[in-house]
Coordinates of C-alpha atoms and ligand atoms in Angstrom, one line a residue:
M247 CA 64.0 22.2 -26.4
D248 CA 63.5 19.6 -28.9
S249 CA 62.9 16.9 -26.3
L250 CA 60.5 19.1 -24.4
D251 CA 58.4 19.8 -27.6
T252 CA 58.4 15.9 -28.1
V253 CA 57.2 15.3 -24.5
Y254 CA 54.5 17.8 -25.0
T255 CA 53.4 16.4 -28.3
E256 CA 53.3 12.9 -26.8
A257 CA 51.6 14.0 -23.8
T258 CA 48.8 15.7 -25.6
A259 CA 48.2 12.6 -27.7
G260 CA 48.3 10.3 -24.5
L261 CA 45.6 12.6 -23.1
Q262 CA 43.2 12.0 -25.8
Q263 CA 43.7 8.2 -25.5
A264 CA 42.7 8.2 -21.8
K265 CA 39.2 6.9 -22.0
T266 CA 38.4 6.6 -18.3
V267 CA 39.1 8.6 -15.2
T268 CA 41.3 5.8 -14.0
E269 CA 43.4 5.9 -17.2
L270 CA 43.5 9.7 -17.0
E271 CA 44.9 9.6 -13.6
A272 CA 47.5 7.2 -14.7
W273 CA 48.4 9.6 -17.5
H274 CA 48.7 12.6 -14.9
R275 CA 51.1 10.4 -12.9
D276 CA 53.3 9.6 -15.9
V277 CA 53.4 13.0 -17.3
L278 CA 53.0 15.7 -14.6
G279 CA 54.0 13.5 -11.6
R280 CA 57.3 13.8 -9.7
K281 CA 58.9 11.3 -11.9
G282 CA 56.8 12.1 -15.0
S283 CA 58.1 12.9 -18.5
V284 CA 57.9 16.7 -18.0
Q285 CA 59.9 16.6 -14.8
L286 CA 62.4 14.4 -16.6
A287 CA 62.7 16.8 -19.6
T288 CA 63.5 19.7 -17.2
R289 CA 66.7 18.0 -16.2
T290 CA 68.1 18.8 -19.7
V291 CA 68.4 22.4 -18.6
G292 CA 71.9 21.6 -17.4
Q293 CA 73.0 21.2 -21.0
L294 CA 71.9 24.7 -22.0
S295 CA 73.9 27.9 -22.1
P296 CA 73.1 30.5 -19.5
E297 CA 71.2 32.6 -22.1
E298 CA 69.0 29.8 -23.1
R299 CA 68.0 28.9 -19.6
P300 CA 65.3 31.5 -18.8
V301 CA 63.7 30.9 -22.3
F302 CA 63.6 27.2 -21.5
G303 CA 62.2 27.7 -17.9
K304 CA 59.4 29.9 -19.3
R305 CA 58.6 27.3 -21.8
I306 CA 58.5 24.5 -19.2
N307 CA 56.1 26.5 -17.2
E308 CA 53.9 27.0 -20.3
V309 CA 54.0 23.3 -21.1
K310 CA 53.1 22.5 -17.4
R311 CA 50.2 24.9 -17.4
S312 CA 48.8 23.9 -20.7
L313 CA 49.0 20.2 -19.9
S314 CA 47.4 20.6 -16.5
D315 CA 44.6 22.7 -17.9
A316 CA 44.0 20.1 -20.6
Y317 CA 44.0 17.5 -17.8
E318 CA 41.4 19.2 -15.7
E319 CA 39.1 19.8 -18.7
R320 CA 39.4 16.1 -19.7
L321 CA 38.8 14.9 -16.2
A322 CA 35.6 17.0 -15.8
A323 CA 34.4 15.6 -19.3
L324 CA 35.2 11.9 -18.4
K325 CA 33.5 12.2 -15.0
A326 CA 30.4 13.7 -16.5
A327 CA 30.3 10.9 -19.2
E328 CA 30.8 8.2 -16.4
L329 CA 27.9 9.7 -14.4
R330 CA 25.7 9.8 -17.5
A331 CA 26.5 6.1 -18.3
K332 CA 25.8 5.1 -14.7
M333 CA 22.5 6.9 -14.7
A334 CA 21.5 5.3 -18.1
A335 CA 22.4 1.9 -16.8
E336 CA 20.5 2.2 -13.5
T337 CA 17.2 3.8 -14.6
L338 CA 14.0 2.3 -13.2
D339 CA 11.5 0.9 -15.6
V340 CA 8.5 2.8 -14.5
T341 CA 6.3 0.9 -16.9
L342 CA 6.6 -2.3 -15.0
P343 CA 3.2 -3.1 -13.2
G344 CA 3.3 -2.2 -9.6
R345 CA 2.2 -4.2 -6.6
R346 CA -1.6 -3.9 -6.1
S347 CA -2.6 -2.1 -2.8
Y348 CA -5.7 -3.1 -1.1
P349 CA -7.7 0.1 0.2
G350 CA -9.3 -0.4 3.5
R351 CA -13.0 -0.8 3.8
V352 CA -15.7 -0.2 6.3
H353 CA -16.9 -3.2 8.2
P354 CA -20.5 -4.0 7.7
S355 CA -21.1 -3.5 11.4
T356 CA -19.5 -0.1 11.3
L357 CA -21.4 0.8 8.2
T358 CA -24.6 -0.2 9.9
L359 CA -23.8 1.7 13.1
R360 CA -23.1 4.8 11.1
E361 CA -26.3 4.7 9.4
I362 CA -28.0 4.2 12.8
Y363 CA -26.2 7.2 14.3
R364 CA -27.0 9.4 11.4
I365 CA -30.8 8.6 11.6
W366 CA -30.9 9.2 15.4
G367 CA -28.7 12.1 15.1
D368 CA -31.2 13.7 12.7
M369 CA -33.9 13.0 15.3
G370 CA -32.1 14.8 18.0
F371 CA -30.2 11.9 19.9
Q372 CA -26.7 12.2 21.0
V373 CA -24.2 9.3 21.1
Y374 CA -23.4 8.3 24.7
R375 CA -20.5 5.9 25.3
S376 CA -20.5 3.6 28.2
R377 CA -18.1 0.8 29.4
D378 CA -17.8 -2.8 28.2
V379 CA -16.7 -4.1 31.7
E380 CA -19.7 -3.6 34.0
S381 CA -20.6 -4.3 37.5
D382 CA -23.5 -6.7 38.4
E383 CA -25.3 -3.6 39.9
Y384 CA -25.4 -1.6 36.7
N385 CA -25.8 -4.7 34.3
F386 CA -28.6 -6.1 36.5
E387 CA -29.7 -4.6 39.8
L388 CA -30.2 -1.1 38.8
L389 CA -32.2 -2.3 35.8
N390 CA -34.6 -3.9 38.1
I391 CA -33.2 -7.4 37.6
P392 CA -32.4 -8.7 41.2
A393 CA -30.0 -11.6 41.7
H394 CA -32.9 -14.0 42.6
H395 CA -34.9 -13.0 39.5
P396 CA -35.4 -15.7 36.8
A397 CA -35.2 -12.8 34.2
R398 CA -31.5 -13.2 34.6
D399 CA -31.7 -16.4 32.5
M400 CA -32.3 -14.0 29.5
W401 CA -28.7 -13.0 29.6
D402 CA -26.1 -15.7 29.8
T403 CA -23.1 -13.7 31.3
F404 CA -19.3 -13.8 31.1
H405 CA -18.3 -13.2 34.8
T406 CA -14.7 -12.2 35.6
T407 CA -12.7 -13.6 38.5
T408 CA -13.5 -10.5 40.4
P409 CA -17.0 -11.1 42.1
G410 CA -19.5 -8.7 40.8
V411 CA -17.5 -7.7 37.7
L412 CA -18.6 -8.9 34.3
L413 CA -18.8 -8.1 30.6
R414 CA -21.9 -6.3 29.8
T415 CA -24.6 -8.5 28.3
H416 CA -26.5 -5.6 26.9
T417 CA -26.0 -1.8 26.5
S418 CA -28.8 -1.2 28.9
P419 CA -26.5 -0.4 31.9
G420 CA -25.5 2.8 30.0
Q421 CA -29.0 4.1 30.6
I422 CA -28.1 4.3 34.3
H423 CA -24.8 5.9 33.6
A424 CA -26.5 8.4 31.4
M425 CA -29.2 9.1 33.9
H426 CA -26.6 9.7 36.8
E427 CA -24.8 12.1 34.5
Y428 CA -27.7 14.1 33.2
C429 CA -30.2 14.1 36.1
P430 CA -32.4 16.2 36.5
E431 CA -32.0 17.3 32.8
P432 CA -34.0 15.6 30.0
I433 CA -32.3 12.9 28.1
R434 CA -32.0 12.0 24.4
V435 CA -29.3 9.5 23.9
I436 CA -28.3 6.5 22.0
L437 CA -25.7 4.1 23.5
P438 CA -23.9 2.1 21.1
G439 CA -21.3 -0.7 22.0
M440 CA -20.2 -4.3 22.0
C441 CA -22.1 -6.6 24.2
Y442 CA -21.0 -10.3 25.3
R443 CA -22.9 -13.3 26.0
Y444 CA -21.8 -16.7 27.2
E445 CA -23.7 -18.5 24.5
Q446 CA -23.1 -21.3 22.0
I447 CA -22.1 -19.8 18.7
T448 CA -24.5 -20.5 15.9
A449 CA -25.6 -18.9 12.6
R450 CA -28.0 -16.7 14.7
A451 CA -26.0 -16.2 17.9
E452 CA -22.5 -14.9 18.7
I453 CA -20.8 -14.5 22.0
Q454 CA -20.0 -10.8 21.0
F455 CA -22.2 -8.5 19.0
H456 CA -23.1 -4.7 18.9
Q457 CA -26.3 -3.2 20.3
V458 CA -27.6 0.3 20.1
E459 CA -29.6 1.4 23.1
G460 CA -31.8 4.4 23.2
L461 CA -33.0 6.4 26.0
A462 CA -35.4 9.4 26.2
V463 CA -36.3 10.9 29.6
G464 CA -38.4 13.9 30.2
Q465 CA -41.8 15.1 31.3
N466 CA -45.0 14.0 29.6
I467 CA -43.2 11.4 27.5
T468 CA -45.9 8.7 26.5
L469 CA -46.2 5.4 24.8
A470 CA -47.2 7.4 21.6
D471 CA -43.9 9.1 21.6
L472 CA -42.2 5.7 21.8
K473 CA -44.3 4.3 18.9
G474 CA -44.0 7.4 16.8
T475 CA -40.3 7.7 17.2
L476 CA -39.5 4.0 16.5
A477 CA -41.8 3.9 13.6
D478 CA -40.0 6.9 12.1
F479 CA -36.7 5.2 12.7
A480 CA -37.8 2.1 11.0
R481 CA -39.1 4.0 7.9
R482 CA -35.7 6.0 7.7
M483 CA -33.7 2.8 8.1
F484 CA -35.7 0.3 5.9
G485 CA -37.6 2.7 3.6
P486 CA -40.8 4.8 3.8
E487 CA -43.1 2.0 2.8
T488 CA -42.0 -0.3 5.7
Q489 CA -44.8 -2.1 7.3
M490 CA -44.5 -2.7 11.1
R491 CA -46.1 -4.0 14.1
F492 CA -45.5 -3.6 17.9
R493 CA -45.9 -6.8 19.9
A494 CA -46.1 -6.9 23.6
N495 CA -43.3 -8.5 25.4
Y496 CA -41.5 -8.5 28.8
F497 CA -38.4 -6.8 29.9
P498 CA -37.7 -6.1 33.6
F499 CA -36.5 -2.5 33.0
T500 CA -39.7 -1.4 31.0
E501 CA -43.3 -1.4 31.6
P502 CA -45.1 -1.8 29.4
S503 CA -42.6 -3.4 26.9
A504 CA -42.9 -4.1 23.3
E505 CA -40.9 -5.5 20.5
L506 CA -40.9 -3.9 17.1
D507 CA -41.1 -6.1 14.0
I508 CA -41.0 -5.1 10.4
E509 CA -42.6 -6.9 7.5
C510 CA -40.3 -9.3 5.9
F511 CA -38.8 -7.6 2.9
L512 CA -37.6 -10.7 1.4
C513 CA -41.1 -12.3 0.8
G514 CA -43.2 -9.1 1.4
G515 CA -45.0 -10.7 4.4
K516 CA -46.0 -13.9 2.7
G517 CA -43.6 -16.1 4.6
C518 CA -40.1 -17.5 3.8
P519 CA -37.1 -19.1 5.6
V520 CA -35.6 -15.7 6.6
C521 CA -38.8 -14.7 8.6
K522 CA -39.4 -18.3 9.6
Y523 CA -42.6 -18.3 7.7
T524 CA -44.1 -15.6 10.0
G525 CA -43.9 -12.7 7.5
W526 CA -42.3 -10.5 10.2
L527 CA -38.7 -9.6 11.3
E528 CA -37.9 -8.6 14.8
I529 CA -35.6 -5.6 14.9
L530 CA -35.6 -4.2 18.6
G531 CA -37.0 -4.4 22.1
S532 CA -38.5 -1.3 23.7
G533 CA -40.6 0.0 26.4
M534 CA -41.6 2.7 28.9
V535 CA -38.8 3.0 31.4
H536 CA -39.9 1.3 34.6
P537 CA -40.5 3.6 37.6
T538 CA -37.8 1.7 39.5
V539 CA -35.3 2.2 36.8
L540 CA -36.1 5.9 36.7
R541 CA -35.7 6.1 40.5
N542 CA -32.4 4.4 40.3
G543 CA -31.3 6.9 37.8
G544 CA -32.3 9.7 40.1
Y545 CA -35.5 10.8 38.5
D546 CA -38.7 11.0 40.3
P547 CA -41.2 8.7 38.4
A548 CA -44.1 11.0 39.5
L549 CA -42.7 13.8 37.5
Y550 CA -40.7 12.0 34.8
S551 CA -41.2 9.4 32.3
G552 CA -39.3 7.9 29.3
F553 CA -38.8 5.3 26.8
A554 CA -36.0 3.0 25.9
F555 CA -35.1 0.6 23.2
G556 CA -32.3 -1.7 22.3
M557 CA -31.5 -3.1 18.9
G558 CA -28.9 -5.7 17.7
V559 CA -26.7 -4.1 15.1
E560 CA -25.5 -7.3 13.3
R561 CA -29.1 -8.5 13.3
I562 CA -30.2 -5.4 11.5
A563 CA -27.1 -5.6 9.1
M564 CA -28.1 -9.3 8.4
L565 CA -31.7 -8.2 7.4
K566 CA -30.4 -5.1 5.4
Y567 CA -27.8 -7.0 3.5
G568 CA -29.3 -10.5 3.4
I569 CA -26.4 -12.1 5.4
E570 CA -27.5 -15.6 6.5
D571 CA -24.8 -16.4 9.2
I572 CA -23.8 -14.0 12.1
R573 CA -20.4 -15.7 12.3
Y574 CA -19.2 -14.1 9.1
F575 CA -18.9 -10.8 11.1
W576 CA -15.9 -11.8 13.1
A577 CA -14.5 -14.6 10.9
N578 CA -12.1 -12.1 9.1
D579 CA -12.8 -13.6 5.7
L580 CA -11.9 -11.1 2.9
R581 CA -14.4 -12.8 0.6
F582 CA -17.2 -11.5 3.0
L583 CA -15.7 -8.3 4.0
E584 CA -14.8 -7.2 0.5
Q585 CA -18.5 -7.2 -0.4
F586 CA -19.2 -4.0 1.6
Ligands
LIG610 N1 -31.5 -4.9 26.8 C1 -32.3 -5.8 26.0 C2 -31.6 -7.0 25.5 O1 -30.4 -7.1 25.4 C3 -32.9 -5.1 24.9 C4 -33.9 -4.0 25.3 C5 -35.2 -4.2 25.4 C6 -33.5 -2.7 25.6 C7 -36.0 -3.2 25.8 C8 -34.1 -1.7 25.9 C9 -35.6 -2.0 26.1 O2 -33.8 -0.5 26.3 O3 -36.4 -1.0 26.6 O4 -32.2 -8.0 25.1

């Protein structure tokens, strides 16, 4: 009995000294294990009288239960403390400055395209998408530019290895696609897209650029409609005070044809390097759809008429934002792109 009490007292003291889970588990082995001190103490039962034995047995069980309860309690406390310490040691310092993220931006061409869509959308024109890879037939023939015609020189072309297949040099072939789809209904569409030209790249010319074509076909459409509509576009795009002029020109797919100039907003028409000292900036080509082109689209030119136009998106963006070199558009230089 005495020795059991001693074992209990020492074990309880030892339990308090165990400061980690590992130490506590060692304590458990030494005290409550198969060869632990409690087990050894039970062996003294042989020295007791038969009357004392049941009392001793009961006492043993009490000691075991008490110690193992204390062990469980201590184990839980130590585990919790270890977890707390671990969490304290591994916290993130959320006050550290983070890595800067760069939000995306809209490319100046896209920005300009969207503005053009909005204006023409307000005027009742729908966006019609057409292909980048075209046939000679659509890019030239059906637009009244036969193979022998010198006007072909106006469009230096990227041909593919397949004869008659090329990269479109302008968005005008989309006119024919639209007419084939809509005929005999009236048409009000704009045709945006990338165009490609086999040209020397300079500050003013790129081998790829966007155009927005426009096409209106219906009955009784006149040159007055062309002028009024394009003038309205120019005022919406460049401001209500915009001065403009229509200048006669030649395109094989329109007759008559005209180019639209707006007064140079840099010098106010006095003449400067941007307008090459003319006071005017060219923004688009246009004209009344040629009867042959109407016929190629399926419309009878005796009953239908229409106007068409085509503008260079990067050129308009250059005018609007004062960009002096078209090569910036595809150079992927963030110093340029971040300004929009
Ligand atoms: N396709 C012409 C070009 O790329 C631009 C153009 C001029 C389009 C007159 C038209 C137009 O629809 O009527 O130079």
